[in-house]
Coordinates of N, CA and C in Angstrom, one line a residue:
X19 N -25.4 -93.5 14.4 CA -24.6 -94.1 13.3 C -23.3 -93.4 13.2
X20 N -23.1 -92.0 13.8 CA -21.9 -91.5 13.4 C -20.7 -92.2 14.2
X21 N -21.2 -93.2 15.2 CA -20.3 -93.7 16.2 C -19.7 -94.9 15.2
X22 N -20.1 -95.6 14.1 CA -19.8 -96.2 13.1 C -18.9 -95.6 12.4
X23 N -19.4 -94.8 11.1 CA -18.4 -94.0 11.2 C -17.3 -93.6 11.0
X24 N -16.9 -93.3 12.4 CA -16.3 -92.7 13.0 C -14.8 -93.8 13.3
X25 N -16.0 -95.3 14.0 CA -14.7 -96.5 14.1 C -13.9 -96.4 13.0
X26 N -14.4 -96.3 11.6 CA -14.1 -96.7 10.4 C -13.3 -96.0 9.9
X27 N -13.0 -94.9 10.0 CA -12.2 -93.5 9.9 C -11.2 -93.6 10.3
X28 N -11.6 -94.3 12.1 CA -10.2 -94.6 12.9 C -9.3 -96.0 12.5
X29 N -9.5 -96.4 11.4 CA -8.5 -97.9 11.6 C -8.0 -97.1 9.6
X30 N -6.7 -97.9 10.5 CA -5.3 -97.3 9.1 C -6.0 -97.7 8.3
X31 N -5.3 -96.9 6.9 CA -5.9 -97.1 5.4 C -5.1 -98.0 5.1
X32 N -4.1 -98.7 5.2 CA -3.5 -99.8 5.2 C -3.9 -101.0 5.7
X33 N -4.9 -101.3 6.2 CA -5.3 -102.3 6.9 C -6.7 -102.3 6.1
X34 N -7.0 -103.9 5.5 CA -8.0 -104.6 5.0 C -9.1 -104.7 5.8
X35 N -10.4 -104.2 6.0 CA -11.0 -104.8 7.0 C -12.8 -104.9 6.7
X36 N -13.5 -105.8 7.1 CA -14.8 -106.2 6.7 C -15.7 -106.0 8.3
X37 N -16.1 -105.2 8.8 CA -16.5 -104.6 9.8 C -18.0 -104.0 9.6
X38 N -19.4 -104.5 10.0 CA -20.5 -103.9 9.8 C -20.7 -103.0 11.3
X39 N -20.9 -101.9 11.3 CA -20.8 -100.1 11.9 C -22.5 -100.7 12.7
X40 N -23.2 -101.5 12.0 CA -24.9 -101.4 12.9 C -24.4 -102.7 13.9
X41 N -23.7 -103.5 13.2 CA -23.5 -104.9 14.3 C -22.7 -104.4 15.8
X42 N -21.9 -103.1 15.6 CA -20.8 -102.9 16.6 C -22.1 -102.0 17.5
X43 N -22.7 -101.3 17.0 CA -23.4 -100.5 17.8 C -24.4 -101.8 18.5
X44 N -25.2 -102.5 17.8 CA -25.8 -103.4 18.8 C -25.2 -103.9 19.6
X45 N -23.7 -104.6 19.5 CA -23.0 -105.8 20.6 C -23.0 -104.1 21.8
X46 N -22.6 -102.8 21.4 CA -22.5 -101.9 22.6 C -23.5 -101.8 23.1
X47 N -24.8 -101.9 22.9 CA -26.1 -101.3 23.2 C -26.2 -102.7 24.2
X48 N -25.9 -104.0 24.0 CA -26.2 -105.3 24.7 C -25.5 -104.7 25.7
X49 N -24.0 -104.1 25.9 CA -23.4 -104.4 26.8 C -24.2 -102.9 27.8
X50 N -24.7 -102.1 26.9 CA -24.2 -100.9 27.8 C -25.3 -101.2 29.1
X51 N -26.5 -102.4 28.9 CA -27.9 -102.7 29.1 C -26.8 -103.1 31.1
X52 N -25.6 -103.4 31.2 CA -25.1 -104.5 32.0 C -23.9 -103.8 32.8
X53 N -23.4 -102.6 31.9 CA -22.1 -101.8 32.5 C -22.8 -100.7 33.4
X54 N -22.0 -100.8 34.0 CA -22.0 -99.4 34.8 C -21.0 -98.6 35.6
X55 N -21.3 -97.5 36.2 CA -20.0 -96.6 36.2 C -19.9 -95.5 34.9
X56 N -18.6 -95.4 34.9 CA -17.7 -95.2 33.7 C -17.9 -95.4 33.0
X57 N -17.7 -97.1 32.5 CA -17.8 -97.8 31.4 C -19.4 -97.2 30.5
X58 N -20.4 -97.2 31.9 CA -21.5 -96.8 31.0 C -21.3 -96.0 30.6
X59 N -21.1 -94.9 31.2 CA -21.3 -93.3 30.6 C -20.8 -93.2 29.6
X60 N -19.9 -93.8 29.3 CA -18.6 -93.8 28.0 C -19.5 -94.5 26.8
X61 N -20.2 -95.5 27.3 CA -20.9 -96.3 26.1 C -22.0 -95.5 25.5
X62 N -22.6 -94.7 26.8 CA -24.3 -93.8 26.8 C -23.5 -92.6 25.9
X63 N -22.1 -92.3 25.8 CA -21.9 -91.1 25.0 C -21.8 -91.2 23.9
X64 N -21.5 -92.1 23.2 CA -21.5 -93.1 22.0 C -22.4 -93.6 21.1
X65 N -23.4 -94.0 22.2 CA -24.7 -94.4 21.2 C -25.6 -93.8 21.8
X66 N -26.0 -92.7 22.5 CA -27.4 -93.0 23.3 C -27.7 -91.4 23.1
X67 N -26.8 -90.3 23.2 CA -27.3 -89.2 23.5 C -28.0 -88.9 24.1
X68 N -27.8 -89.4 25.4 CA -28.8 -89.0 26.7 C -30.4 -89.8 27.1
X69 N -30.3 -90.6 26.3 CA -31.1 -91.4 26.3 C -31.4 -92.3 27.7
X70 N -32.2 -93.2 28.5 CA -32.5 -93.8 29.4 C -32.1 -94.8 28.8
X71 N -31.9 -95.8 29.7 CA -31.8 -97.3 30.0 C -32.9 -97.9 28.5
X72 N -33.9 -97.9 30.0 CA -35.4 -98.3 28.3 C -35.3 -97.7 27.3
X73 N -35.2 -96.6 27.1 CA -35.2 -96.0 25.9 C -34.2 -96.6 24.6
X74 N -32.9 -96.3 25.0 CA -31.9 -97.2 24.3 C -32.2 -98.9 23.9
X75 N -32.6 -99.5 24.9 CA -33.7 -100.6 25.0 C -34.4 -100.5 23.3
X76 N -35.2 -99.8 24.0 CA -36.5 -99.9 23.2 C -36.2 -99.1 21.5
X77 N -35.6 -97.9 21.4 CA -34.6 -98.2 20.2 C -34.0 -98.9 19.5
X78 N -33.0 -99.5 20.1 CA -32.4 -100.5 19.4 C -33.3 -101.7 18.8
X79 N -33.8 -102.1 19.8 CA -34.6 -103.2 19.6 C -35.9 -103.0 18.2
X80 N -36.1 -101.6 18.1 CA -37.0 -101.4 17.0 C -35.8 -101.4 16.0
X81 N -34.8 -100.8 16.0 CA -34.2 -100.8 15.0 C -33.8 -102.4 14.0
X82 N -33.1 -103.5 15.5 CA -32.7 -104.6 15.0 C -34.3 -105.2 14.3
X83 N -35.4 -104.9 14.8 CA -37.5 -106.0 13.9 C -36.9 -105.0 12.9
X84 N -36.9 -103.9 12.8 CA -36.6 -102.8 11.4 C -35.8 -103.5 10.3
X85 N -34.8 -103.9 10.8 CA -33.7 -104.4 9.7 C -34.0 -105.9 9.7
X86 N -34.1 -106.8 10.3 CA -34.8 -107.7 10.2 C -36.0 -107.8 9.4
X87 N -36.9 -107.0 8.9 CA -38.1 -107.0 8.3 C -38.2 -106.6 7.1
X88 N -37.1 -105.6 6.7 CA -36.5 -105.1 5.6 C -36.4 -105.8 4.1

């Protein structure tokens, strides 16, 4: 969650904005399931903490039945 944040920190205090920090982390967790290279490692540094493929998988996915059930 600190990668939320963090986004949030980063955009001017002058600028309006309506941005949910859990939605951005899932659209990256969809992508990072597909990148590779670079791109992944960049994304695995971000949300994963060293985490595996399934693992992040399987996190996220408890998290989205979690909030969903809420």
């Amino acid at each position: 969650m600190d990668f939320g944040l963090d986004m949030l920190r980063q955009s001017p205090v002058t600028e309006t904005m309506a941005v949910s920090p859990l939605s951005v982390i899932f659209a990256l967790a969809l992508v990072q399931v597909g990148a590779k290279g670079e791109t992944k490692e960049q994304i695995n540094e971000k949300i994963s903490d060293g985490a595996t493929d399934d693992q992040i998988v399987d996190f996220y996915s408890n998290l989205a039945n979690s909030t969903l059930n809420a």
